[in-house]
Amino acid sequence: MRTDRILARLEQEPERPSSRDVPRMSRTRKVLFGSTLGLYALIVLAVLVRTGLVQLDWQVMLFRPYKQWPEVHAFLDYFVVLGQRGPTAVLVMAWLGWRSWRQRTLRPLLVLGTSLLLLNVTVGAIKIGLGRLGPHYATSIGSAELFAGGDIFPSGHTANAVVTWGILAYLATTPRARRVLSVVGAFFALGVGATTVYLGTHWVSDVLLGWAAGLLILLGLPWCEPAIARAEALIFAWRERLRAAGAPGLSPSPVATPVGARKPLLPHGLSAEELAHQDDGAPGTPGGPGSPGDAGVAGARTASTASASAASAASSSGTGAAVRLHHSASRQQHPLRAERAPVTPAPAAGPRRPHTDRQAPRTTPFGPRPLGPRAK
């Protein structure tokens, strides 16, 4: 496959700006954010005080879903990868990088980076602070397994699936695309969370808190939009400063030469004034009156006068006149017809035998020789 043709075609793609405005923290979004935050706090409190949620965790773990339905175990082992941060971040970053190039903006990539940074900080802090152990490492039945050095509460796979796939719907440019991508993101988020429970790597409460954590980041992203816009402006300004300074690796912007600073190209590398001054030399000197080549010098003087007038016209007219002067002056470097030495015409090409030989009559008649007795 010819990748050079594909890249050349991509370079010709026109700029396609985003048709959707930057999301803002509307009243509905604020209500959803507050409700999700309250649910987040209730889940953490329910695990801390060992309510019925902890009992549900143990019941599902002892049920061992991966033993109840072993036929889907192999498929779900691969499906759960869609919640891992590394592979999903690479896939989504490739798509958002394409969008950034098409729309000539860094906002999609900056939004993804901001959401992943918030995810690592918030989810990571809760994980380390609570230190809950997973189902495979539980020590006592009915215990919440908190503050034991674990790092599974909330579920990182689930929260990452919500943020990574939900960011596509957040950055959608049309209502239809936003609805479709919302359904796709919800499917991956719910599927990855349920898969971790099936495999026994997370409690049910871990998955519920992971869904809430990811949804909080998506709902709160509009608060980060001003900072994202400032970061994008700073990056573009820094790039322009590097280009202006001629930094290595960045091609500096071409600087146009003023038309008035261009000098016309004349024969012998002389200016129009110097050539005109040499044409007014003393009699008998080359180029002066009375020299053997008066006719040729007169022609050269006429050409230099025309070049000088063209040079003055070029300095006042602009680039087009300067270009015409360059070509006309370069043609004047060839010798004039009057200065060329006379050339004797060469004889016409013909046969090597002289012309007179062709006109001489033949003395021997045509035909075979007569046969006779051999001379003794």
JSON list of C-alpha atoms in Angstrom, two decimals, residues 61-218:
[
{"chain": "A", "resi": 61, "resn": "MET", "atom": "CA", "xyz": [-18.18, -13.27, 45.71]},
{"chain": "A", "resi": 62, "resn": "LEU", "atom": "CA", "xyz": [-19.18, -16.61, 47.27]},
{"chain": "A", "resi": 63, "resn": "PHE", "atom": "CA", "xyz": [-21.54, -17.26, 44.36]},
{"chain": "A", "resi": 64, "resn": "ARG", "atom": "CA", "xyz": [-18.45, -17.24, 42.09]},
{"chain": "A", "resi": 65, "resn": "PRO", "atom": "CA", "xyz": [-19.99, -16.21, 38.75]},
{"chain": "A", "resi": 66, "resn": "TYR", "atom": "CA", "xyz": [-16.92, -17.30, 36.78]},
{"chain": "A", "resi": 67, "resn": "LYS", "atom": "CA", "xyz": [-17.68, -20.89, 37.86]},
{"chain": "A", "resi": 68, "resn": "GLN", "atom": "CA", "xyz": [-21.38, -20.61, 37.13]},
{"chain": "A", "resi": 69, "resn": "TRP", "atom": "CA", "xyz": [-20.85, -19.55, 33.49]},
{"chain": "A", "resi": 70, "resn": "PRO", "atom": "CA", "xyz": [-17.41, -20.76, 32.47]},
{"chain": "A", "resi": 71, "resn": "GLU", "atom": "CA", "xyz": [-18.22, -20.73, 28.74]},
{"chain": "A", "resi": 72, "resn": "VAL", "atom": "CA", "xyz": [-17.88, -16.92, 28.55]},
{"chain": "A", "resi": 73, "resn": "HIS", "atom": "CA", "xyz": [-14.76, -16.72, 30.67]},
{"chain": "A", "resi": 74, "resn": "ALA", "atom": "CA", "xyz": [-12.34, -16.66, 27.72]},
{"chain": "A", "resi": 75, "resn": "PHE", "atom": "CA", "xyz": [-14.24, -13.89, 25.93]},
{"chain": "A", "resi": 76, "resn": "LEU", "atom": "CA", "xyz": [-14.58, -11.70, 29.02]},
{"chain": "A", "resi": 77, "resn": "ASP", "atom": "CA", "xyz": [-10.87, -12.00, 29.71]},
{"chain": "A", "resi": 78, "resn": "TYR", "atom": "CA", "xyz": [-10.30, -10.04, 26.49]},
{"chain": "A", "resi": 79, "resn": "PHE", "atom": "CA", "xyz": [-13.31, -7.78, 26.86]},
{"chain": "A", "resi": 80, "resn": "VAL", "atom": "CA", "xyz": [-12.11, -6.43, 30.21]},
{"chain": "A", "resi": 81, "resn": "VAL", "atom": "CA", "xyz": [-9.05, -4.97, 28.43]},
{"chain": "A", "resi": 82, "resn": "LEU", "atom": "CA", "xyz": [-11.37, -2.23, 27.13]},
{"chain": "A", "resi": 83, "resn": "GLY", "atom": "CA", "xyz": [-11.26, -0.82, 30.64]},
{"chain": "A", "resi": 84, "resn": "GLN", "atom": "CA", "xyz": [-7.48, -0.78, 31.04]},
{"chain": "A", "resi": 85, "resn": "ARG", "atom": "CA", "xyz": [-5.97, 2.68, 30.88]},
{"chain": "A", "resi": 86, "resn": "GLY", "atom": "CA", "xyz": [-3.10, 1.96, 28.51]},
{"chain": "A", "resi": 87, "resn": "PRO", "atom": "CA", "xyz": [-4.87, 0.33, 25.53]},
{"chain": "A", "resi": 88, "resn": "THR", "atom": "CA", "xyz": [-7.98, 2.50, 25.72]},
{"chain": "A", "resi": 89, "resn": "ALA", "atom": "CA", "xyz": [-5.97, 5.70, 26.04]},
{"chain": "A", "resi": 90, "resn": "VAL", "atom": "CA", "xyz": [-3.96, 4.84, 22.92]},
{"chain": "A", "resi": 91, "resn": "LEU", "atom": "CA", "xyz": [-7.08, 4.07, 20.88]},
{"chain": "A", "resi": 92, "resn": "VAL", "atom": "CA", "xyz": [-8.97, 7.19, 21.92]},
{"chain": "A", "resi": 93, "resn": "MET", "atom": "CA", "xyz": [-5.88, 9.40, 21.63]},
{"chain": "A", "resi": 94, "resn": "ALA", "atom": "CA", "xyz": [-5.34, 8.28, 18.02]},
{"chain": "A", "resi": 95, "resn": "TRP", "atom": "CA", "xyz": [-8.89, 9.27, 17.09]},
{"chain": "A", "resi": 96, "resn": "LEU", "atom": "CA", "xyz": [-8.75, 12.58, 18.97]},
{"chain": "A", "resi": 97, "resn": "GLY", "atom": "CA", "xyz": [-5.35, 13.34, 17.44]},
{"chain": "A", "resi": 98, "resn": "TRP", "atom": "CA", "xyz": [-6.90, 12.96, 13.99]},
{"chain": "A", "resi": 99, "resn": "ARG", "atom": "CA", "xyz": [-9.70, 15.32, 15.00]},
{"chain": "A", "resi": 100, "resn": "SER", "atom": "CA", "xyz": [-7.22, 17.85, 16.36]},
{"chain": "A", "resi": 101, "resn": "TRP", "atom": "CA", "xyz": [-5.33, 17.82, 13.07]},
{"chain": "A", "resi": 102, "resn": "ARG", "atom": "CA", "xyz": [-8.50, 18.22, 11.01]},
{"chain": "A", "resi": 103, "resn": "GLN", "atom": "CA", "xyz": [-9.93, 21.01, 13.17]},
{"chain": "A", "resi": 104, "resn": "ARG", "atom": "CA", "xyz": [-6.56, 22.76, 13.74]},
{"chain": "A", "resi": 105, "resn": "THR", "atom": "CA", "xyz": [-7.06, 22.77, 17.50]},
{"chain": "A", "resi": 106, "resn": "LEU", "atom": "CA", "xyz": [-5.55, 21.02, 20.52]},
{"chain": "A", "resi": 107, "resn": "ARG", "atom": "CA", "xyz": [-8.75, 21.01, 22.55]},
{"chain": "A", "resi": 108, "resn": "PRO", "atom": "CA", "xyz": [-9.68, 17.29, 22.04]},
{"chain": "A", "resi": 109, "resn": "LEU", "atom": "CA", "xyz": [-6.26, 16.11, 23.21]},
{"chain": "A", "resi": 110, "resn": "LEU", "atom": "CA", "xyz": [-6.15, 18.59, 26.08]},
{"chain": "A", "resi": 111, "resn": "VAL", "atom": "CA", "xyz": [-9.61, 17.52, 27.25]},
{"chain": "A", "resi": 112, "resn": "LEU", "atom": "CA", "xyz": [-8.54, 13.86, 27.22]},
{"chain": "A", "resi": 113, "resn": "GLY", "atom": "CA", "xyz": [-5.35, 14.64, 29.12]},
{"chain": "A", "resi": 114, "resn": "THR", "atom": "CA", "xyz": [-7.22, 16.71, 31.70]},
{"chain": "A", "resi": 115, "resn": "SER", "atom": "CA", "xyz": [-9.82, 13.98, 32.29]},
{"chain": "A", "resi": 116, "resn": "LEU", "atom": "CA", "xyz": [-7.18, 11.28, 32.72]},
{"chain": "A", "resi": 117, "resn": "LEU", "atom": "CA", "xyz": [-5.22, 13.48, 35.10]},
{"chain": "A", "resi": 118, "resn": "LEU", "atom": "CA", "xyz": [-8.31, 14.10, 37.22]},
{"chain": "A", "resi": 119, "resn": "LEU", "atom": "CA", "xyz": [-9.09, 10.37, 37.15]},
{"chain": "A", "resi": 120, "resn": "ASN", "atom": "CA", "xyz": [-5.64, 9.41, 38.41]},
{"chain": "A", "resi": 121, "resn": "VAL", "atom": "CA", "xyz": [-5.66, 12.01, 41.17]},
{"chain": "A", "resi": 122, "resn": "THR", "atom": "CA", "xyz": [-9.17, 11.43, 42.54]},
{"chain": "A", "resi": 123, "resn": "VAL", "atom": "CA", "xyz": [-9.46, 7.66, 42.15]},
{"chain": "A", "resi": 124, "resn": "GLY", "atom": "CA", "xyz": [-5.85, 7.05, 43.14]},
{"chain": "A", "resi": 125, "resn": "ALA", "atom": "CA", "xyz": [-6.19, 9.11, 46.32]},
{"chain": "A", "resi": 126, "resn": "ILE", "atom": "CA", "xyz": [-9.31, 7.20, 47.47]},
{"chain": "A", "resi": 127, "resn": "LYS", "atom": "CA", "xyz": [-7.71, 3.84, 46.65]},
{"chain": "A", "resi": 128, "resn": "ILE", "atom": "CA", "xyz": [-4.60, 4.54, 48.69]},
{"chain": "A", "resi": 129, "resn": "GLY", "atom": "CA", "xyz": [-6.54, 6.17, 51.51]},
{"chain": "A", "resi": 130, "resn": "LEU", "atom": "CA", "xyz": [-9.02, 3.33, 52.05]},
{"chain": "A", "resi": 131, "resn": "GLY", "atom": "CA", "xyz": [-6.66, 0.46, 51.21]},
{"chain": "A", "resi": 132, "resn": "ARG", "atom": "CA", "xyz": [-9.33, -2.18, 50.58]},
{"chain": "A", "resi": 133, "resn": "LEU", "atom": "CA", "xyz": [-8.41, -5.74, 49.64]},
{"chain": "A", "resi": 134, "resn": "GLY", "atom": "CA", "xyz": [-9.97, -7.57, 46.70]},
{"chain": "A", "resi": 135, "resn": "PRO", "atom": "CA", "xyz": [-12.21, -10.66, 46.85]},
{"chain": "A", "resi": 136, "resn": "HIS", "atom": "CA", "xyz": [-9.33, -13.05, 46.14]},
{"chain": "A", "resi": 137, "resn": "TYR", "atom": "CA", "xyz": [-7.34, -11.65, 49.08]},
{"chain": "A", "resi": 138, "resn": "ALA", "atom": "CA", "xyz": [-10.16, -11.35, 51.66]},
{"chain": "A", "resi": 139, "resn": "THR", "atom": "CA", "xyz": [-9.29, -12.71, 55.11]},
{"chain": "A", "resi": 140, "resn": "SER", "atom": "CA", "xyz": [-12.56, -12.75, 57.12]},
{"chain": "A", "resi": 141, "resn": "ILE", "atom": "CA", "xyz": [-16.09, -13.27, 55.88]},
{"chain": "A", "resi": 142, "resn": "GLY", "atom": "CA", "xyz": [-18.36, -10.25, 56.39]},
{"chain": "A", "resi": 143, "resn": "SER", "atom": "CA", "xyz": [-15.48, -7.80, 56.76]},
{"chain": "A", "resi": 144, "resn": "ALA", "atom": "CA", "xyz": [-15.14, -4.70, 54.57]},
{"chain": "A", "resi": 145, "resn": "GLU", "atom": "CA", "xyz": [-11.40, -5.41, 54.23]},
{"chain": "A", "resi": 146, "resn": "LEU", "atom": "CA", "xyz": [-10.53, -1.70, 54.57]},
{"chain": "A", "resi": 147, "resn": "PHE", "atom": "CA", "xyz": [-7.18, -0.18, 55.55]},
{"chain": "A", "resi": 148, "resn": "ALA", "atom": "CA", "xyz": [-5.39, -3.42, 54.77]},
{"chain": "A", "resi": 149, "resn": "GLY", "atom": "CA", "xyz": [-2.99, -2.17, 52.09]},
{"chain": "A", "resi": 150, "resn": "GLY", "atom": "CA", "xyz": [-5.19, -2.88, 49.07]},
{"chain": "A", "resi": 151, "resn": "ASP", "atom": "CA", "xyz": [-5.96, -0.62, 46.10]},
{"chain": "A", "resi": 152, "resn": "ILE", "atom": "CA", "xyz": [-9.22, -1.72, 44.49]},
{"chain": "A", "resi": 153, "resn": "PHE", "atom": "CA", "xyz": [-11.84, 0.66, 45.94]},
{"chain": "A", "resi": 154, "resn": "PRO", "atom": "CA", "xyz": [-13.13, 2.26, 43.72]},
{"chain": "A", "resi": 155, "resn": "SER", "atom": "CA", "xyz": [-12.65, 0.13, 40.60]},
{"chain": "A", "resi": 156, "resn": "GLY", "atom": "CA", "xyz": [-10.06, 1.71, 38.30]},
{"chain": "A", "resi": 157, "resn": "HIS", "atom": "CA", "xyz": [-11.17, -0.37, 35.30]},
{"chain": "A", "resi": 158, "resn": "THR", "atom": "CA", "xyz": [-14.75, 0.83, 35.65]},
{"chain": "A", "resi": 159, "resn": "ALA", "atom": "CA", "xyz": [-13.91, 4.50, 36.20]},
{"chain": "A", "resi": 160, "resn": "ASN", "atom": "CA", "xyz": [-11.46, 4.48, 33.31]},
{"chain": "A", "resi": 161, "resn": "ALA", "atom": "CA", "xyz": [-14.04, 2.93, 30.98]},
{"chain": "A", "resi": 162, "resn": "VAL", "atom": "CA", "xyz": [-16.56, 5.63, 31.91]},
{"chain": "A", "resi": 163, "resn": "VAL", "atom": "CA", "xyz": [-14.11, 8.50, 31.32]},
{"chain": "A", "resi": 164, "resn": "THR", "atom": "CA", "xyz": [-12.25, 7.20, 28.27]},
{"chain": "A", "resi": 165, "resn": "TRP", "atom": "CA", "xyz": [-15.29, 6.17, 26.24]},
{"chain": "A", "resi": 166, "resn": "GLY", "atom": "CA", "xyz": [-17.50, 8.91, 27.63]},
{"chain": "A", "resi": 167, "resn": "ILE", "atom": "CA", "xyz": [-15.07, 11.60, 26.48]},
{"chain": "A", "resi": 168, "resn": "LEU", "atom": "CA", "xyz": [-15.98, 10.75, 22.88]},
{"chain": "A", "resi": 169, "resn": "ALA", "atom": "CA", "xyz": [-19.60, 11.68, 23.56]},
{"chain": "A", "resi": 170, "resn": "TYR", "atom": "CA", "xyz": [-18.49, 14.79, 25.43]},
{"chain": "A", "resi": 171, "resn": "LEU", "atom": "CA", "xyz": [-16.51, 15.99, 22.38]},
{"chain": "A", "resi": 172, "resn": "ALA", "atom": "CA", "xyz": [-19.13, 15.03, 19.79]},
{"chain": "A", "resi": 173, "resn": "THR", "atom": "CA", "xyz": [-19.94, 17.80, 17.30]},
{"chain": "A", "resi": 174, "resn": "THR", "atom": "CA", "xyz": [-23.54, 16.82, 16.40]},
{"chain": "A", "resi": 175, "resn": "PRO", "atom": "CA", "xyz": [-26.52, 15.76, 18.54]},
{"chain": "A", "resi": 176, "resn": "ARG", "atom": "CA", "xyz": [-26.84, 12.45, 16.69]},
{"chain": "A", "resi": 177, "resn": "ALA", "atom": "CA", "xyz": [-23.18, 11.59, 17.20]},
{"chain": "A", "resi": 178, "resn": "ARG", "atom": "CA", "xyz": [-23.47, 12.55, 20.86]},
{"chain": "A", "resi": 179, "resn": "ARG", "atom": "CA", "xyz": [-26.41, 10.18, 21.36]},
{"chain": "A", "resi": 180, "resn": "VAL", "atom": "CA", "xyz": [-24.72, 7.29, 19.57]},
{"chain": "A", "resi": 181, "resn": "LEU", "atom": "CA", "xyz": [-21.44, 7.73, 21.39]},
{"chain": "A", "resi": 182, "resn": "SER", "atom": "CA", "xyz": [-23.25, 8.03, 24.72]},
{"chain": "A", "resi": 183, "resn": "VAL", "atom": "CA", "xyz": [-24.83, 4.62, 24.13]},
{"chain": "A", "resi": 184, "resn": "VAL", "atom": "CA", "xyz": [-21.46, 3.14, 23.13]},
{"chain": "A", "resi": 185, "resn": "GLY", "atom": "CA", "xyz": [-19.74, 4.62, 26.18]},
{"chain": "A", "resi": 186, "resn": "ALA", "atom": "CA", "xyz": [-22.45, 3.38, 28.52]},
{"chain": "A", "resi": 187, "resn": "PHE", "atom": "CA", "xyz": [-22.22, -0.12, 27.04]},
{"chain": "A", "resi": 188, "resn": "PHE", "atom": "CA", "xyz": [-18.47, -0.32, 27.57]},
{"chain": "A", "resi": 189, "resn": "ALA", "atom": "CA", "xyz": [-18.64, 1.18, 31.05]},
{"chain": "A", "resi": 190, "resn": "LEU", "atom": "CA", "xyz": [-21.42, -1.16, 32.24]},
{"chain": "A", "resi": 191, "resn": "GLY", "atom": "CA", "xyz": [-19.88, -4.17, 30.51]},
{"chain": "A", "resi": 192, "resn": "VAL", "atom": "CA", "xyz": [-16.39, -3.65, 31.95]},
{"chain": "A", "resi": 193, "resn": "GLY", "atom": "CA", "xyz": [-17.76, -3.12, 35.46]},
{"chain": "A", "resi": 194, "resn": "ALA", "atom": "CA", "xyz": [-19.90, -6.25, 35.33]},
{"chain": "A", "resi": 195, "resn": "THR", "atom": "CA", "xyz": [-16.98, -8.25, 33.89]},
{"chain": "A", "resi": 196, "resn": "THR", "atom": "CA", "xyz": [-14.74, -7.38, 36.84]},
{"chain": "A", "resi": 197, "resn": "VAL", "atom": "CA", "xyz": [-17.42, -8.70, 39.20]},
{"chain": "A", "resi": 198, "resn": "TYR", "atom": "CA", "xyz": [-17.77, -11.86, 37.11]},
{"chain": "A", "resi": 199, "resn": "LEU", "atom": "CA", "xyz": [-14.02, -12.49, 37.20]},
{"chain": "A", "resi": 200, "resn": "GLY", "atom": "CA", "xyz": [-13.93, -11.90, 40.96]},
{"chain": "A", "resi": 201, "resn": "THR", "atom": "CA", "xyz": [-11.36, -9.09, 40.82]},
{"chain": "A", "resi": 202, "resn": "HIS", "atom": "CA", "xyz": [-13.69, -6.45, 42.35]},
{"chain": "A", "resi": 203, "resn": "TRP", "atom": "CA", "xyz": [-16.51, -6.22, 44.82]},
{"chain": "A", "resi": 204, "resn": "VAL", "atom": "CA", "xyz": [-19.91, -4.93, 43.72]},
{"chain": "A", "resi": 205, "resn": "SER", "atom": "CA", "xyz": [-19.37, -1.78, 45.77]},
{"chain": "A", "resi": 206, "resn": "ASP", "atom": "CA", "xyz": [-16.05, -1.18, 43.96]},
{"chain": "A", "resi": 207, "resn": "VAL", "atom": "CA", "xyz": [-17.83, -1.12, 40.63]},
{"chain": "A", "resi": 208, "resn": "LEU", "atom": "CA", "xyz": [-20.63, 1.15, 41.86]},
{"chain": "A", "resi": 209, "resn": "LEU", "atom": "CA", "xyz": [-18.10, 3.65, 43.21]},
{"chain": "A", "resi": 210, "resn": "GLY", "atom": "CA", "xyz": [-16.09, 3.43, 39.95]},
{"chain": "A", "resi": 211, "resn": "TRP", "atom": "CA", "xyz": [-19.16, 4.34, 37.90]},
{"chain": "A", "resi": 212, "resn": "ALA", "atom": "CA", "xyz": [-19.84, 7.32, 40.17]},
{"chain": "A", "resi": 213, "resn": "ALA", "atom": "CA", "xyz": [-16.20, 8.47, 40.08]},
{"chain": "A", "resi": 214, "resn": "GLY", "atom": "CA", "xyz": [-16.03, 8.43, 36.27]},
{"chain": "A", "resi": 215, "resn": "LEU", "atom": "CA", "xyz": [-19.37, 10.19, 35.90]},
{"chain": "A", "resi": 216, "resn": "LEU", "atom": "CA", "xyz": [-18.25, 12.95, 38.28]},
{"chain": "A", "resi": 217, "resn": "ILE", "atom": "CA", "xyz": [-15.24, 13.70, 36.08]},
{"chain": "A", "resi": 218, "resn": "LEU", "atom": "CA", "xyz": [-17.34, 13.87, 32.91]}
]
